[in-house]
Amino acid sequence: PSVSAASIIAKVSRDKFIKKLSKKFKNYGWETNCGYGTKKHLSALKKFGATHHHRKTFAPIHKI
């Protein structure tokens, strides 16, 4: 139960953080894709490049 609770808390915290980022970095569609590699997000990465918030281990970042 405590692991499940921690997972939920982490997700809620991450979602709040992503929501704040989406207001600052509007081109990436984070308000709807939550940072996942959707077509819109990948297209934005190609067009605008990565921010310092993008994970360097995210495979498409290596191609930029």
PDB file of C-alpha atoms in Angstrom:
ATOM      1  CA  PRO A   1       0.000   0.000   0.000  1.00  0.00           C
ATOM      2  CA  SER A   2       2.749   2.525   0.798  1.00  0.00           C
ATOM      3  CA  VAL A   3       4.447   1.885  -2.560  1.00  0.00           C
ATOM      4  CA  SER A   4       1.142   2.466  -4.350  1.00  0.00           C
ATOM      5  CA  ALA A   5       0.587   5.701  -2.442  1.00  0.00           C
ATOM      6  CA  ALA A   6       4.096   6.904  -3.252  1.00  0.00           C
ATOM      7  CA  SER A   7       3.518   6.161  -6.929  1.00  0.00           C
ATOM      8  CA  ILE A   8       0.296   8.161  -6.951  1.00  0.00           C
ATOM      9  CA  ILE A   9       1.922  11.076  -5.121  1.00  0.00           C
ATOM     10  CA  ALA A  10       4.823  11.082  -7.588  1.00  0.00           C
ATOM     11  CA  LYS A  11       2.454  11.078 -10.569  1.00  0.00           C
ATOM     12  CA  VAL A  12       0.354  13.922  -9.174  1.00  0.00           C
ATOM     13  CA  SER A  13       3.511  15.952  -8.463  1.00  0.00           C
ATOM     14  CA  ARG A  14       4.872  15.293 -11.949  1.00  0.00           C
ATOM     15  CA  ASP A  15       1.552  16.203 -13.579  1.00  0.00           C
ATOM     16  CA  LYS A  16       1.490  19.531 -11.699  1.00  0.00           C
ATOM     17  CA  PHE A  17       5.063  20.247 -12.767  1.00  0.00           C
ATOM     18  CA  ILE A  18       4.290  19.423 -16.405  1.00  0.00           C
ATOM     19  CA  LYS A  19       1.220  21.675 -16.284  1.00  0.00           C
ATOM     20  CA  LYS A  20       3.431  24.583 -15.151  1.00  0.00           C
ATOM     21  CA  LEU A  21       5.981  23.809 -17.866  1.00  0.00           C
ATOM     22  CA  SER A  22       3.266  23.692 -20.512  1.00  0.00           C
ATOM     23  CA  LYS A  23       2.465  27.346 -19.798  1.00  0.00           C
ATOM     24  CA  LYS A  24       6.092  28.355 -20.301  1.00  0.00           C
ATOM     25  CA  PHE A  25       6.860  26.052 -23.250  1.00  0.00           C
ATOM     26  CA  LYS A  26       3.644  26.171 -25.282  1.00  0.00           C
ATOM     27  CA  ASN A  27       5.081  24.663 -28.473  1.00  0.00           C
ATOM     28  CA  TYR A  28       5.442  21.128 -27.126  1.00  0.00           C
ATOM     29  CA  GLY A  29       1.815  20.305 -26.289  1.00  0.00           C
ATOM     30  CA  TRP A  30       2.679  19.229 -22.762  1.00  0.00           C
ATOM     31  CA  GLU A  31      -0.758  20.298 -21.547  1.00  0.00           C
ATOM     32  CA  THR A  32      -2.197  17.290 -23.396  1.00  0.00           C
ATOM     33  CA  ASN A  33       0.687  14.843 -23.869  1.00  0.00           C
ATOM     34  CA  CYS A  34       2.251  15.244 -20.395  1.00  0.00           C
ATOM     35  CA  GLY A  35       5.699  15.005 -21.944  1.00  0.00           C
ATOM     36  CA  TYR A  36       5.161  11.693 -23.707  1.00  0.00           C
ATOM     37  CA  GLY A  37       6.411  11.172 -27.262  1.00  0.00           C
ATOM     38  CA  THR A  38       3.276  12.006 -29.226  1.00  0.00           C
ATOM     39  CA  LYS A  39       3.445  13.114 -32.867  1.00  0.00           C
ATOM     40  CA  LYS A  40       2.966  16.754 -31.837  1.00  0.00           C
ATOM     41  CA  HIS A  41       5.705  16.558 -29.223  1.00  0.00           C
ATOM     42  CA  LEU A  42       8.165  14.853 -31.567  1.00  0.00           C
ATOM     43  CA  SER A  43       7.369  17.370 -34.298  1.00  0.00           C
ATOM     44  CA  ALA A  44       8.003  20.237 -31.869  1.00  0.00           C
ATOM     45  CA  LEU A  45      11.329  18.691 -30.857  1.00  0.00           C
ATOM     46  CA  LYS A  46      12.405  18.641 -34.504  1.00  0.00           C
ATOM     47  CA  LYS A  47      11.232  22.211 -35.080  1.00  0.00           C
ATOM     48  CA  PHE A  48      12.230  23.935 -31.817  1.00  0.00           C
ATOM     49  CA  GLY A  49      14.817  21.589 -30.314  1.00  0.00           C
ATOM     50  CA  ALA A  50      14.913  20.278 -26.767  1.00  0.00           C
ATOM     51  CA  THR A  51      14.525  22.362 -23.635  1.00  0.00           C
ATOM     52  CA  HIS A  52      16.670  21.837 -20.563  1.00  0.00           C
ATOM     53  CA  HIS A  53      13.638  20.005 -19.142  1.00  0.00           C
ATOM     54  CA  HIS A  54      13.763  17.231 -21.740  1.00  0.00           C
ATOM     55  CA  ARG A  55      15.349  14.005 -20.560  1.00  0.00           C
ATOM     56  CA  LYS A  56      18.634  13.463 -22.334  1.00  0.00           C
ATOM     57  CA  THR A  57      17.933   9.714 -22.205  1.00  0.00           C
ATOM     58  CA  PHE A  58      14.772  10.176 -24.336  1.00  0.00           C
ATOM     59  CA  ALA A  59      15.772   8.510 -27.633  1.00  0.00           C
ATOM     60  CA  PRO A  60      14.555  11.269 -30.015  1.00  0.00           C
ATOM     61  CA  ILE A  61      16.748  13.805 -28.203  1.00  0.00           C
ATOM     62  CA  HIS A  62      19.845  11.948 -29.432  1.00  0.00           C
ATOM     63  CA  LYS A  63      18.731  12.540 -33.039  1.00  0.00           C
ATOM     64  CA  ILE A  64      18.510  16.318 -32.634  1.00  0.00           C
TER      65      ILE A  64
END
